[in-house]
DNA sequence: GCTACCCGTGGGACCGCTCCCACGCGGCAT
DNA sequence: ATGCCGCGTGGGAGCGGTCCCACGGGTAGC
């Protein structure tokens, strides 16, 4: 058991192999392999002998060897643009990881986390992913012009995206009902008798941002209100972007009485800017964010926000990917999860 | 190039092997291997031929095969207790990952993310880690009684911890100067003429929490102030814990005029509770947090907080681990990185 | 009593790479 | 010319599994 007594320079103690187990159990390699892989065609007697030998030797199968012959790695990659780990306010990043991890762990799959720093690294990434290191790929924050998903499609590597690039989206993906969330937010503002409702969007090359903007438009139209394009400002999901957009909106339409922001961080920037301009929130201007992140609970006033079931999205992504790996091309390729309006003080 | 034309049921196109490259380049396997691994003992002519063949075939080495013979996997695991992904306020979790990822990527190492849900999973984890799937292990949020590090030590798997379990800590680790940060915070409060300074700690089975508490004590003693044990309340790094601790402190010492909290989230809970008790922050009671997380910037008032260089901690962990993997037992085993007090409005 | 079948089993042939040994060949000293 | 050295090189052996084929022995069917 203890290799601690060995001199530090010694090679790491070599672990027992399948052969060793077979020898100790007095059976052949094939039988040991069958026991390990749960084959039913093993006598109770042999099975017991093998299991005891495994326990005595502390045998653990070598993944590389198995992987070499089965051509599976039992691991999947989660690809995240590095910039997103900064931008995404909590709990997005960790919640996705938690969901993915929990969806995977039951299947004995390992999670390879790949942060992509910049374009030059994308090329290297493509190499990694073809190195037969992973059985499938999960991607978050895919942009409309992202080419990596196409490459994965072409290489026939099972892939599931968080969100879609456009529609139709040929690859499997999971997304929140962004449009529905946006509609609920705007409806809530209308019910609070707000009439001049502005919106600060995310980058419009991302489908989430577009879908939230569309929801905003639809809710207004449903209420019989003509959309005033001057009430729409493009942001980038950051606080600073939110401030800039808010300044611009105030300049264009000083008398607006509500803002629907495409993220909490953006909303918090908007709140700061509104206050700087002497407006009270929510008395003069109501504000609603998106994500229900930790920021929403800690701003002043706490933000009303649209919550996405992020952890469940991660779990669902994992499930879709496992299905796709198990049986190429089967399973439904698109899942939309519901959003929920969390009402706090800002609207 | 295109396997897209094949029927979906077809096995994934088998990738070219080293043999194929050798045949195409008109050389032996050995020579191709040498080129790939950058051996100098290859003639310019052969090297060129091999490189061309690799490019033409789109050859990518198979990791499993290499791994099987070299007994290296070129990947390391980052082990995170799942509860921590919830508790750690941003930016800790993602910043550590970013740092680790950047420290690793240069060395061509891959990052395996392992969330540990509960004790039962720890056992499975131990199995994973001995499966020869990783060359080393990084761990965050190690508790004092955590046995996994000992196991890793015994198995002679290179390991680096974020923070230490106690001291001395036999394993390599990286930590922030928690004591120094705490001292700086308390000194700042003293300079603001606060005299009745309370503290809300983290769970005392974690070294970070202990070190911050020690720093608090030292700063007071240095200033010639006797530590009043009634001004010390134990929290758990959560907001609710912060609120409960603050209530207790107000009960014990109603006239306290400052609080040093061991985390921003705790501090934000304390602020809420202070306000509920009719105290103004910072006028009546000054508050300082720890972490300089996104929460600190968004509370009202924005929190003065102690910043840790988290991303750099991650990078340093990766560096230490790579050193340890390259040459067992060499390299210095302990790195302490400086903290910095970020002054905002709360103190 | 002989053939047919099935079940459990052992072990050979690989998977794709690295390691290392042996070999050929040109250049230099003898 | 002969011997020696060293450089580049080819290819056998193995890493530790899985897959699959062939085989032995029991049971059932005729």
XYZ file of C-alpha atoms (C1' of nucleotides) in Angstrom:
754
model
C 0.000 0.000 0.000
C 2.565 2.485 1.121
C 4.964 3.694 -1.512
C 5.904 6.522 0.774
C 8.924 4.572 1.988
C 10.503 4.659 -1.446
C 13.137 7.246 -2.272
C 11.653 10.341 -3.922
C 13.544 9.693 -7.125
C 11.877 6.333 -7.649
C 9.422 6.103 -10.501
C 5.831 6.227 -9.387
C 4.916 2.742 -8.292
C 3.443 0.923 -11.222
C -0.135 0.003 -10.643
C -1.378 -3.590 -10.914
C -2.603 -4.580 -14.350
C -5.410 -6.713 -15.553
C -2.950 -9.540 -16.009
C -1.972 -9.375 -12.391
C -5.586 -9.591 -11.330
C -6.148 -12.550 -13.652
C -3.139 -14.373 -12.283
C -4.155 -13.799 -8.702
C -7.740 -14.853 -9.314
C -6.578 -17.866 -11.260
C -8.576 -16.944 -14.362
C -7.860 -15.509 -17.799
C -7.689 -11.847 -18.794
C -10.942 -12.142 -20.663
C -12.830 -13.138 -17.568
C -11.455 -10.254 -15.552
C -12.408 -7.883 -18.316
C -15.924 -9.299 -18.345
C -16.299 -8.812 -14.624
C -15.117 -5.242 -14.836
C -17.469 -4.409 -17.645
C -20.401 -6.116 -16.020
C -20.882 -8.848 -18.558
C -23.455 -11.446 -17.419
C -21.558 -14.346 -18.926
C -19.397 -15.017 -15.902
C -19.968 -17.764 -13.336
C -20.626 -16.636 -9.803
C -17.520 -18.437 -8.685
C -15.178 -16.693 -11.113
C -16.770 -13.364 -10.437
C -16.193 -13.673 -6.722
C -12.572 -14.685 -7.214
C -11.971 -11.741 -9.541
C -13.658 -9.260 -7.278
C -11.571 -10.388 -4.371
C -8.368 -10.124 -6.364
C -9.339 -6.632 -7.482
C -9.939 -5.580 -3.919
C -6.716 -7.117 -2.637
C -4.588 -5.546 -5.316
C -6.397 -2.232 -5.345
C -6.720 -2.605 -9.057
C -8.021 0.305 -11.110
C -8.300 -0.027 -14.893
C -6.020 2.105 -16.999
C -8.088 4.534 -18.998
C -5.582 5.139 -21.709
C -5.356 1.481 -22.566
C -9.095 1.086 -22.646
C -9.522 4.262 -24.577
C -7.013 3.126 -27.165
C -9.042 0.120 -28.144
C -12.581 1.323 -27.549
C -12.003 4.694 -29.224
C -13.961 6.350 -26.489
C -12.540 8.617 -23.831
C -15.496 8.943 -21.500
C -14.896 12.615 -21.244
C -16.424 15.683 -22.820
C -15.148 19.215 -23.219
C -16.899 22.348 -22.094
C -15.667 25.189 -24.259
C -15.947 28.677 -22.845
C -14.622 31.878 -24.377
C -12.460 33.333 -21.653
C -14.000 36.748 -21.937
C -17.277 35.235 -20.812
C -15.926 34.127 -17.479
C -15.442 37.795 -16.799
C -18.606 39.141 -18.313
C -21.119 36.628 -17.199
C -22.269 37.744 -13.862
C -22.768 35.098 -11.303
C -24.322 32.640 -11.124
C -24.128 31.863 -14.817
C -20.663 30.419 -15.168
C -20.556 28.318 -12.062
C -24.190 27.255 -12.378
C -23.651 25.962 -15.900
C -20.641 24.041 -14.719
C -22.544 22.651 -11.795
C -25.365 21.518 -14.034
C -23.093 19.984 -16.616
C -21.052 18.279 -13.985
C -24.071 16.780 -12.290
C -25.568 15.670 -15.586
C -22.324 13.993 -16.493
C -21.253 12.383 -13.271
C -23.956 9.748 -13.298
C -22.656 8.492 -16.610
C -19.084 8.315 -15.369
C -18.035 11.028 -17.766
C -15.300 13.483 -17.029
C -15.435 17.174 -17.758
C -12.617 18.854 -19.592
C -12.790 22.610 -19.219
C -11.376 24.586 -22.104
C -11.128 28.343 -21.905
C -10.529 29.949 -25.248
C -8.552 33.098 -24.921
C -8.535 34.423 -28.450
C -8.801 33.536 -32.076
C -5.295 32.149 -32.334
C -6.178 29.698 -29.648
C -9.251 28.551 -31.485
C -7.025 26.839 -34.012
C -5.165 24.946 -31.324
C -8.476 24.089 -29.795
C -9.685 22.487 -32.979
C -6.608 20.285 -32.848
C -7.247 19.298 -29.269
C -10.778 18.337 -29.996
C -9.757 16.072 -32.836
C -7.086 14.409 -30.777
C -9.660 11.904 -29.730
C -9.502 13.298 -26.285
C -13.216 13.861 -25.957
C -16.358 12.061 -26.981
C -18.330 15.256 -27.302
C -18.288 19.011 -26.902
C -20.422 21.516 -25.034
C -20.184 25.177 -25.943
C -21.477 28.257 -24.211
C -21.733 31.815 -25.475
C -21.663 30.961 -29.133
C -21.654 33.950 -31.405
C -23.491 34.078 -34.653
C -20.339 33.938 -36.761
C -18.571 31.346 -34.697
C -17.019 28.774 -37.005
C -16.021 26.220 -34.409
C -19.472 24.618 -34.250
C -19.409 24.080 -37.997
C -16.055 22.420 -37.712
C -17.328 20.116 -35.004
C -20.346 19.300 -37.126
C -18.099 18.474 -40.040
C -15.865 16.278 -37.914
C -19.017 14.533 -36.721
C -18.137 15.220 -33.107
C -21.279 15.237 -30.978
C -21.931 18.799 -29.922
C -24.480 20.657 -27.843
C -24.646 24.425 -27.587
C -25.967 26.688 -24.883
C -28.141 28.920 -27.006
C -28.246 28.905 -30.749
C -26.302 30.860 -33.300
C -29.326 31.666 -35.412
C -32.306 29.740 -36.493
C -32.577 27.171 -37.659
C -29.689 25.795 -35.617
C -28.557 22.461 -37.008
C -26.674 21.482 -33.868
C -28.317 20.317 -30.689
C -28.817 23.107 -28.203
C -30.494 24.210 -25.013
C -31.744 27.665 -24.318
C -33.961 29.595 -21.990
C -37.196 31.086 -23.184
C -35.606 34.483 -23.596
C -38.494 35.920 -25.568
C -40.993 34.770 -22.975
C -38.889 36.219 -20.184
C -38.628 39.547 -21.940
C -42.378 39.606 -22.602
C -43.097 38.872 -18.950
C -40.791 41.698 -17.898
C -42.395 44.227 -20.219
C -45.872 43.047 -19.263
C -44.979 43.607 -15.627
C -43.873 47.137 -16.445
C -47.082 47.793 -18.350
C -49.128 46.503 -15.442
C -47.291 49.019 -13.275
C -48.657 51.672 -15.587
C -45.366 52.415 -17.272
C -45.835 53.604 -20.794
C -42.494 54.867 -22.067
C -40.506 51.683 -21.773
C -36.932 51.649 -23.056
C -34.647 48.659 -23.472
C -30.902 48.136 -23.378
C -29.972 45.111 -25.437
C -26.986 42.805 -25.483
C -24.682 42.450 -28.492
C -27.024 41.745 -31.372
C -24.801 39.096 -32.878
C -25.892 36.868 -30.032
C -29.203 35.132 -30.300
C -30.026 35.628 -26.625
C -29.769 39.360 -27.071
C -31.910 39.284 -30.194
C -34.530 37.052 -28.628
C -34.860 39.340 -25.627
C -35.226 42.346 -27.887
C -37.870 40.543 -29.931
C -39.762 39.686 -26.756
C -39.698 43.343 -25.778
C -41.138 44.316 -29.153
C -43.815 41.651 -29.086
C -45.041 42.554 -25.631
C -45.445 46.191 -26.609
C -47.213 45.333 -29.840
C -49.533 42.937 -28.030
C -50.443 45.797 -25.739
C -51.191 47.925 -28.774
C -48.185 50.152 -28.331
C -46.111 51.128 -31.343
C -42.423 50.454 -30.763
C -40.386 53.634 -30.641
C -36.968 52.751 -32.084
C -35.405 55.604 -30.169
C -36.171 53.713 -26.989
C -33.871 50.895 -28.033
C -30.175 51.166 -27.198
C -27.571 48.538 -27.890
C -25.412 47.451 -24.956
C -22.880 44.702 -24.494
C -23.912 43.036 -21.242
C -21.364 45.082 -19.258
C -21.966 47.690 -16.600
C -20.148 50.372 -18.516
C -22.141 49.517 -21.626
C -25.295 49.848 -19.557
C -24.291 53.292 -18.343
C -23.459 54.520 -21.813
C -26.700 53.191 -23.235
C -28.684 54.738 -20.401
C -27.094 58.134 -20.976
C -28.004 57.904 -24.615
C -31.577 56.885 -23.856
C -31.990 59.764 -21.410
C -30.720 62.137 -24.024
C -33.147 60.837 -26.634
C -36.210 60.363 -24.450
C -35.790 62.228 -21.147
C -39.267 61.288 -20.006
C -38.949 57.504 -20.207
C -40.426 55.808 -17.158
C -39.058 52.262 -17.423
C -36.065 50.304 -18.679
C -35.798 46.643 -19.515
C -32.120 45.659 -19.555
C -30.853 42.458 -21.151
C -28.681 41.611 -18.146
C -28.454 42.452 -14.458
C -25.048 43.971 -14.784
C -26.316 46.216 -17.550
C -29.315 47.096 -15.402
C -27.104 47.984 -12.476
C -25.148 50.329 -14.719
C -28.415 51.856 -15.846
C -29.512 52.373 -12.254
C -26.288 54.177 -11.413
C -26.699 56.433 -14.422
C -30.349 57.133 -13.665
C -29.429 58.145 -10.150
C -26.648 60.352 -11.464
C -29.274 62.030 -13.618
C -31.452 62.642 -10.581
C -34.052 59.979 -11.327
C -35.359 57.796 -8.541
C -35.693 54.035 -9.015
C -38.378 52.775 -9.115
C -40.420 55.936 -8.390
C -39.456 57.825 -11.545
C -38.064 54.984 -13.615
C -38.672 51.267 -13.127
C -35.826 48.925 -14.059
C -35.845 45.213 -14.811
C -32.759 43.100 -15.410
C -32.139 39.631 -16.734
C -30.363 36.596 -15.183
C -31.334 37.032 -11.552
C -27.661 37.013 -10.728
C -26.069 37.768 -7.385
C -25.804 41.364 -8.528
C -29.582 41.649 -8.652
C -29.868 40.914 -4.964
C -27.246 43.383 -3.930
C -27.945 46.508 -5.911
C -29.873 49.352 -4.396
C -32.733 48.862 -4.853
C -32.605 45.099 -5.402
C -33.402 44.382 -9.026
C -36.519 42.798 -10.383
C -35.086 40.315 -12.840
C -35.855 37.421 -15.179
C -34.446 34.172 -13.898
C -33.186 31.428 -16.153
C -32.874 27.870 -14.862
C -29.169 27.870 -15.543
C -28.132 24.820 -13.615
C -30.896 22.869 -15.294
C -29.725 24.162 -18.641
C -26.313 22.725 -17.901
C -27.815 19.443 -16.850
C -29.963 19.308 -19.957
C -26.982 20.047 -22.161
C -25.169 17.130 -20.606
C -28.156 14.872 -21.125
C -28.549 15.813 -24.781
C -24.864 15.285 -25.360
C -24.888 11.859 -23.746
C -27.842 10.877 -25.915
C -26.073 12.144 -28.969
C -22.935 10.214 -28.086
C -24.854 7.040 -27.397
C -26.840 7.131 -30.621
C -25.717 9.589 -33.224
C -28.436 11.683 -34.697
C -31.171 10.517 -32.355
C -32.760 12.382 -29.470
C -34.431 15.725 -29.819
C -32.001 18.380 -30.666
C -33.523 21.449 -29.122
C -34.766 22.149 -25.633
C -36.254 25.408 -24.422
C -36.517 25.918 -20.691
C -38.908 28.345 -19.042
C -37.894 31.632 -17.448
C -39.472 33.285 -14.442
C -39.873 36.878 -13.369
C -38.504 37.533 -9.896
C -40.071 40.706 -8.547
C -37.987 42.826 -6.180
C -37.901 46.538 -5.580
C -36.726 48.096 -8.815
C -39.990 47.578 -10.699
C -11.707 15.967 -45.502
C -15.422 15.592 -45.685
C -16.936 12.667 -43.887
C -20.259 14.419 -44.028
C -21.230 12.450 -47.102
C -21.172 9.187 -45.181
C -24.360 7.702 -43.804
C -24.938 8.683 -40.179
C -24.612 5.102 -39.030
C -21.059 4.862 -40.309
C -18.356 4.702 -37.695
C -16.565 7.954 -37.215
C -13.914 8.147 -39.898
C -10.739 6.678 -38.555
C -8.010 9.244 -38.348
C -4.632 8.750 -40.014
C -2.024 7.079 -37.850
C 1.654 7.575 -37.426
C 2.203 4.632 -39.740
C 0.235 6.340 -42.473
C 2.356 9.447 -42.135
C 5.538 7.381 -42.214
C 4.438 5.575 -45.355
C 3.515 8.793 -47.097
C 6.734 10.515 -46.152
C 8.757 7.476 -47.127
C 10.398 7.135 -43.721
C 10.064 4.907 -40.675
C 7.746 5.364 -37.699
C 10.640 6.296 -35.506
C 11.511 9.268 -37.622
C 7.957 10.567 -37.650
C 7.812 10.209 -33.893
C 11.061 12.145 -33.579
C 9.748 14.978 -35.699
C 6.553 15.201 -33.685
C 8.398 15.266 -30.411
C 10.923 17.797 -31.594
C 13.970 15.579 -31.433
C 17.045 17.230 -32.990
C 18.368 14.001 -34.440
C 16.469 14.233 -37.682
C 17.898 15.389 -40.992
C 16.384 18.492 -42.505
C 15.303 16.478 -45.487
C 13.373 13.877 -43.504
C 11.838 16.512 -41.311
C 10.479 18.413 -44.272
C 9.020 15.261 -45.815
C 7.353 14.299 -42.555
C 5.957 17.734 -41.965
C 4.461 17.792 -45.409
C 2.879 14.391 -44.950
C 1.432 15.479 -41.619
C -0.085 18.545 -43.215
C -1.488 16.633 -46.181
C -3.057 13.957 -44.042
C -4.210 16.288 -41.308
C -2.530 13.979 -38.863
C -3.064 14.513 -35.142
C -1.385 12.184 -32.651
C -3.621 9.932 -30.613
C -3.307 10.892 -26.986
C -4.440 7.618 -25.563
C -1.783 5.691 -27.397
C 0.914 8.099 -26.357
C -0.351 8.205 -22.842
C -0.323 4.443 -22.604
C 3.375 4.230 -23.189
C 4.643 7.448 -21.647
C 2.509 7.091 -18.517
C 1.720 10.749 -18.719
C -1.629 12.233 -19.595
C -0.742 15.890 -20.011
C -3.736 16.856 -18.028
C -4.353 17.903 -14.455
C -7.476 17.914 -12.344
C -8.885 20.888 -10.531
C -10.902 19.561 -7.620
C -13.605 21.815 -6.238
C -16.133 20.960 -3.554
C -19.435 21.717 -5.201
C -20.725 23.695 -2.290
C -17.948 26.170 -2.918
C -19.158 27.058 -6.362
C -22.240 28.363 -4.622
C -20.612 30.007 -1.658
C -17.642 31.634 -3.190
C -18.772 34.942 -4.386
C -17.509 36.007 -7.690
C -14.898 36.457 -8.899
C -13.216 33.678 -6.941
C -14.314 30.605 -8.784
C -13.981 31.862 -12.316
C -10.819 33.803 -11.565
C -9.093 30.736 -10.172
C -10.105 28.795 -13.226
C -8.897 31.529 -15.500
C -5.561 31.663 -13.737
C -5.096 27.922 -13.721
C -6.117 27.661 -17.318
C -3.707 30.341 -18.417
C -0.878 28.870 -16.371
C -1.492 25.504 -17.924
C -2.148 26.334 -21.526
C 1.417 27.272 -22.292
C 2.544 23.807 -21.288
C -0.049 22.094 -23.445
C -1.770 20.733 -20.391
C -5.476 20.142 -20.244
C -7.701 20.978 -17.325
C -10.064 18.403 -15.921
C -12.671 19.995 -13.710
C -13.972 17.811 -10.929
C -16.778 19.009 -8.713
C -17.136 16.952 -5.583
C -20.698 16.851 -4.443
C -20.463 14.971 -1.187
C -18.458 12.519 0.823
C -19.664 9.478 -1.080
C -18.287 11.042 -4.206
C -14.924 11.587 -2.633
C -14.345 7.858 -2.756
C -15.137 7.707 -6.446
C -12.925 10.688 -6.936
C -9.991 8.931 -5.376
C -10.510 6.162 -7.907
C -10.605 8.594 -10.781
C -7.428 10.224 -9.720
C -5.572 6.937 -9.581
C -6.842 5.874 -12.954
C -3.814 7.508 -14.406
C -6.016 10.104 -15.932
C -4.108 13.061 -14.556
C -0.502 13.958 -13.948
C -1.341 16.157 -11.014
C -4.087 17.636 -8.905
C -5.058 21.139 -7.851
C -7.448 21.600 -4.957
C -9.311 24.617 -3.712
C -11.173 25.155 -0.471
C -9.418 22.457 1.476
C -10.742 21.972 4.953
C -8.569 21.170 7.883
C -9.809 17.597 8.173
C -9.830 16.864 4.475
C -8.269 13.444 3.891
C -8.013 13.591 0.136
C -4.747 15.547 0.163
C -3.168 12.902 2.375
C -4.283 10.225 -0.016
C -2.769 12.097 -2.927
C 0.425 12.537 -0.994
C 0.559 8.831 -0.269
C -0.093 7.939 -3.883
C 2.734 10.307 -4.776
C 0.496 12.266 -7.121
C 1.805 15.812 -7.515
C -0.596 18.118 -5.739
C -0.932 21.832 -5.116
C -3.507 23.361 -2.807
C -5.112 26.769 -2.747
C -4.539 27.622 0.868
C -3.235 25.260 3.465
C -4.994 22.919 5.825
C -2.914 23.906 8.799
C 0.703 24.610 9.299
C 3.038 23.206 8.539
C 1.459 22.091 5.294
C 3.496 19.300 3.709
C 1.916 19.717 0.303
C 2.725 22.532 -2.093
C 0.294 25.393 -1.833
C -0.455 28.970 -2.739
C -2.278 31.413 -0.577
C -2.935 35.083 -0.178
C -1.483 37.029 2.688
C -4.710 36.777 4.655
C -3.176 37.952 7.871
C -1.636 40.969 6.188
C -4.926 41.835 4.532
C -6.794 41.604 7.790
C -4.197 43.750 9.537
C -4.446 46.370 6.807
C -8.215 46.427 7.134
C -8.161 46.841 10.885
C -5.413 49.457 10.645
C -7.582 51.390 8.216
C -10.464 51.277 10.679
C -8.210 52.442 13.497
C -6.964 55.299 11.368
C -10.591 56.278 10.869
C -10.778 56.589 14.641
C -12.864 53.492 15.143
C -12.209 51.920 18.486
C -14.830 49.222 19.027
C -14.021 46.997 16.097
C -15.865 43.715 15.761
C -15.132 40.887 13.360
C -17.218 38.212 11.680
C -15.051 35.233 10.825
C -15.398 32.385 8.371
C -15.639 28.745 9.436
C -12.693 28.254 11.749
C -11.800 24.873 10.327
C -10.491 26.724 7.306
C -7.066 28.246 7.499
C -8.094 31.362 5.573
C -10.687 32.140 8.196
C -8.227 31.551 11.018
C -5.521 33.621 9.386
C -7.873 36.561 8.924
C -8.950 36.339 12.521
C -5.323 36.216 13.656
C -4.579 39.283 11.565
C -7.460 41.094 13.239
C -6.094 40.209 16.651
C -2.543 41.219 15.810
C -3.524 44.602 14.426
C -5.446 45.439 17.566
C -2.658 44.261 19.832
C -0.107 46.235 17.862
C -2.259 49.296 18.440
C -2.249 48.543 22.136
C -5.877 47.490 22.233
C -6.892 44.439 24.201
C -8.981 42.075 22.138
C -12.540 41.816 23.406
C -13.645 38.249 22.673
C -17.253 39.355 22.668
C -16.504 41.324 19.520
C -15.671 38.132 17.645
C -18.535 36.248 15.992
C -18.168 33.138 13.907
C -19.770 33.204 10.484
C -19.673 30.856 7.545
C -18.905 33.121 4.568
C -22.605 33.345 3.663
C -24.888 36.345 3.725
C -27.299 34.751 6.165
C -24.397 33.803 8.392
C -23.269 37.405 8.270
C -26.692 38.647 9.297
C -26.947 36.246 12.209
C -23.467 37.093 13.419
C -24.186 40.804 13.137
C -27.372 40.472 15.182
C -25.433 38.660 17.849
C -22.671 41.258 17.870
C -25.185 44.108 18.179
C -26.771 42.332 21.084
C -23.458 41.856 22.846
C -21.879 45.212 22.086
C -24.506 47.688 20.882
C -22.008 50.504 20.651
C -19.541 48.900 18.275
C -18.422 51.308 15.571
C -16.772 49.030 13.024
C -16.930 45.514 11.608
C -14.307 43.582 9.733
C -15.982 40.704 7.882
C -14.072 37.734 6.490
C -15.879 37.924 3.151
C -17.811 40.446 1.087
C -20.958 38.400 1.144
C -20.776 38.226 4.907
C -20.145 41.960 5.012
C -23.157 42.638 2.836
C -25.316 40.624 5.215
C -23.889 42.628 8.080
C -24.703 45.884 6.321
C -28.312 44.822 5.834
C -28.607 43.893 9.469
C -26.979 47.122 10.641
C -29.413 49.113 8.576
C -32.312 47.095 9.938
C -31.069 48.032 13.400
C -31.084 51.700 12.439
C -27.329 52.101 12.118
C -25.880 54.089 9.237
C -22.924 52.770 7.249
C -20.286 54.126 7.425
C -21.394 57.036 9.653
C -22.293 54.951 12.703
C -20.545 51.728 11.824
C -17.760 51.222 9.300
C -17.667 47.905 7.463
C -14.841 46.199 5.594
C -15.175 43.000 3.611
C -12.750 40.562 2.070
C -12.311 39.354 -1.525
C -13.171 42.514 -3.434
C -15.820 40.520 -5.248
C -18.454 41.855 -7.581
C -20.724 42.126 -4.561
C -18.447 44.729 -3.029
C -18.987 47.052 -5.942
C -22.737 46.743 -5.950
C -23.791 46.979 -2.336
C -24.993 50.239 -0.897
C -22.668 51.742 0.072
C -19.959 50.051 -2.016
C -17.749 48.017 0.256
C -14.208 48.746 1.237
C -12.604 45.343 0.846
C -9.354 43.392 0.842
C -8.451 42.184 -2.612
C -6.642 38.933 -3.260
C -4.807 38.382 -6.548
C -6.974 35.382 -7.325
C -6.179 34.926 -10.962
C -2.506 35.097 -10.139
C -3.028 32.554 -7.407
C -4.478 30.212 -9.987
C -1.597 30.832 -12.330
C 0.913 30.257 -9.550
C -0.780 27.024 -8.572
C -0.463 25.826 -12.119
C 3.189 26.798 -12.200
C 4.026 25.013 -8.969
C 2.210 21.931 -10.144
C 4.049 21.859 -13.445
C 7.346 22.172 -11.600
C 6.358 19.392 -9.286
C 5.375 17.167 -12.185
C 8.577 17.885 -14.059
C 10.848 17.201 -11.120
C 9.297 15.560 -8.116
C 10.088 17.179 -4.854
C 11.876 20.172 -6.297
C 10.657 23.736 -6.573
C 9.532 25.753 -3.608
C 6.412 24.416 -2.117
C 4.755 27.470 -0.704
C 3.905 30.811 -2.217
C 2.224 33.689 -0.443
C 0.814 36.473 -2.581
C 0.135 39.982 -1.336
C -3.306 41.394 -0.654
C -4.405 44.963 -1.115
C -6.985 47.121 0.606
C -9.456 48.670 -1.816
C -11.080 51.662 -0.179
C -14.671 52.470 -1.141
C -17.478 54.036 0.812
C -18.231 51.648 3.638
C -15.155 52.483 5.708
C -24.576 -43.693 -27.275
C -23.866 -40.133 -30.514
C -24.603 -35.535 -32.157
C -26.095 -30.790 -31.212
C -25.986 -27.003 -28.567
C -24.861 -23.656 -25.065
C -22.314 -21.647 -21.546
C -18.203 -20.090 -19.527
C -13.636 -19.553 -20.501
C -8.563 -18.660 -22.165
C -5.732 -16.301 -24.889
C -4.156 -14.311 -29.603
C -4.499 -10.268 -32.165
C -4.792 -5.902 -32.166
C -5.431 -0.386 -30.836
C -1.373 3.672 -32.056
C 2.163 5.311 -30.008
C 7.292 5.645 -27.744
C 11.480 3.506 -26.621
C 15.569 1.603 -27.763
C 18.639 -1.375 -30.092
C 21.065 -2.418 -34.130
C 22.477 -1.151 -38.533
C 24.385 1.441 -42.666
C 27.111 4.904 -44.119
C 30.340 8.725 -44.577
C 34.417 10.969 -42.593
C 38.480 10.962 -40.018
C 42.602 8.999 -37.809
C 45.818 5.246 -38.248
C 43.262 0.417 -47.291
C 41.424 -0.618 -42.559
C 39.314 0.552 -38.304
C 36.508 3.503 -35.523
C 33.248 6.813 -34.427
C 28.832 8.954 -34.612
C 24.910 10.379 -36.916
C 20.302 9.283 -38.865
C 17.527 5.790 -39.353
C 14.169 1.513 -39.425
C 11.585 -1.402 -37.009
C 10.710 -4.864 -33.021
C 8.872 -4.925 -28.516
C 5.857 -3.447 -25.488
C 2.331 -0.182 -22.837
C -2.684 -2.389 -20.735
C -6.709 -2.966 -22.118
C -11.004 -5.085 -25.398
C -12.714 -8.041 -28.802
C -13.589 -12.232 -30.620
C -12.689 -16.825 -31.925
C -12.014 -21.449 -30.633
C -12.372 -24.826 -27.206
C -13.904 -27.969 -23.244
C -17.503 -29.973 -20.756
C -22.078 -30.460 -19.406
C -26.944 -31.105 -20.717
C -30.603 -32.103 -23.790
C -32.531 -34.419 -27.889
C -32.823 -38.336 -30.873
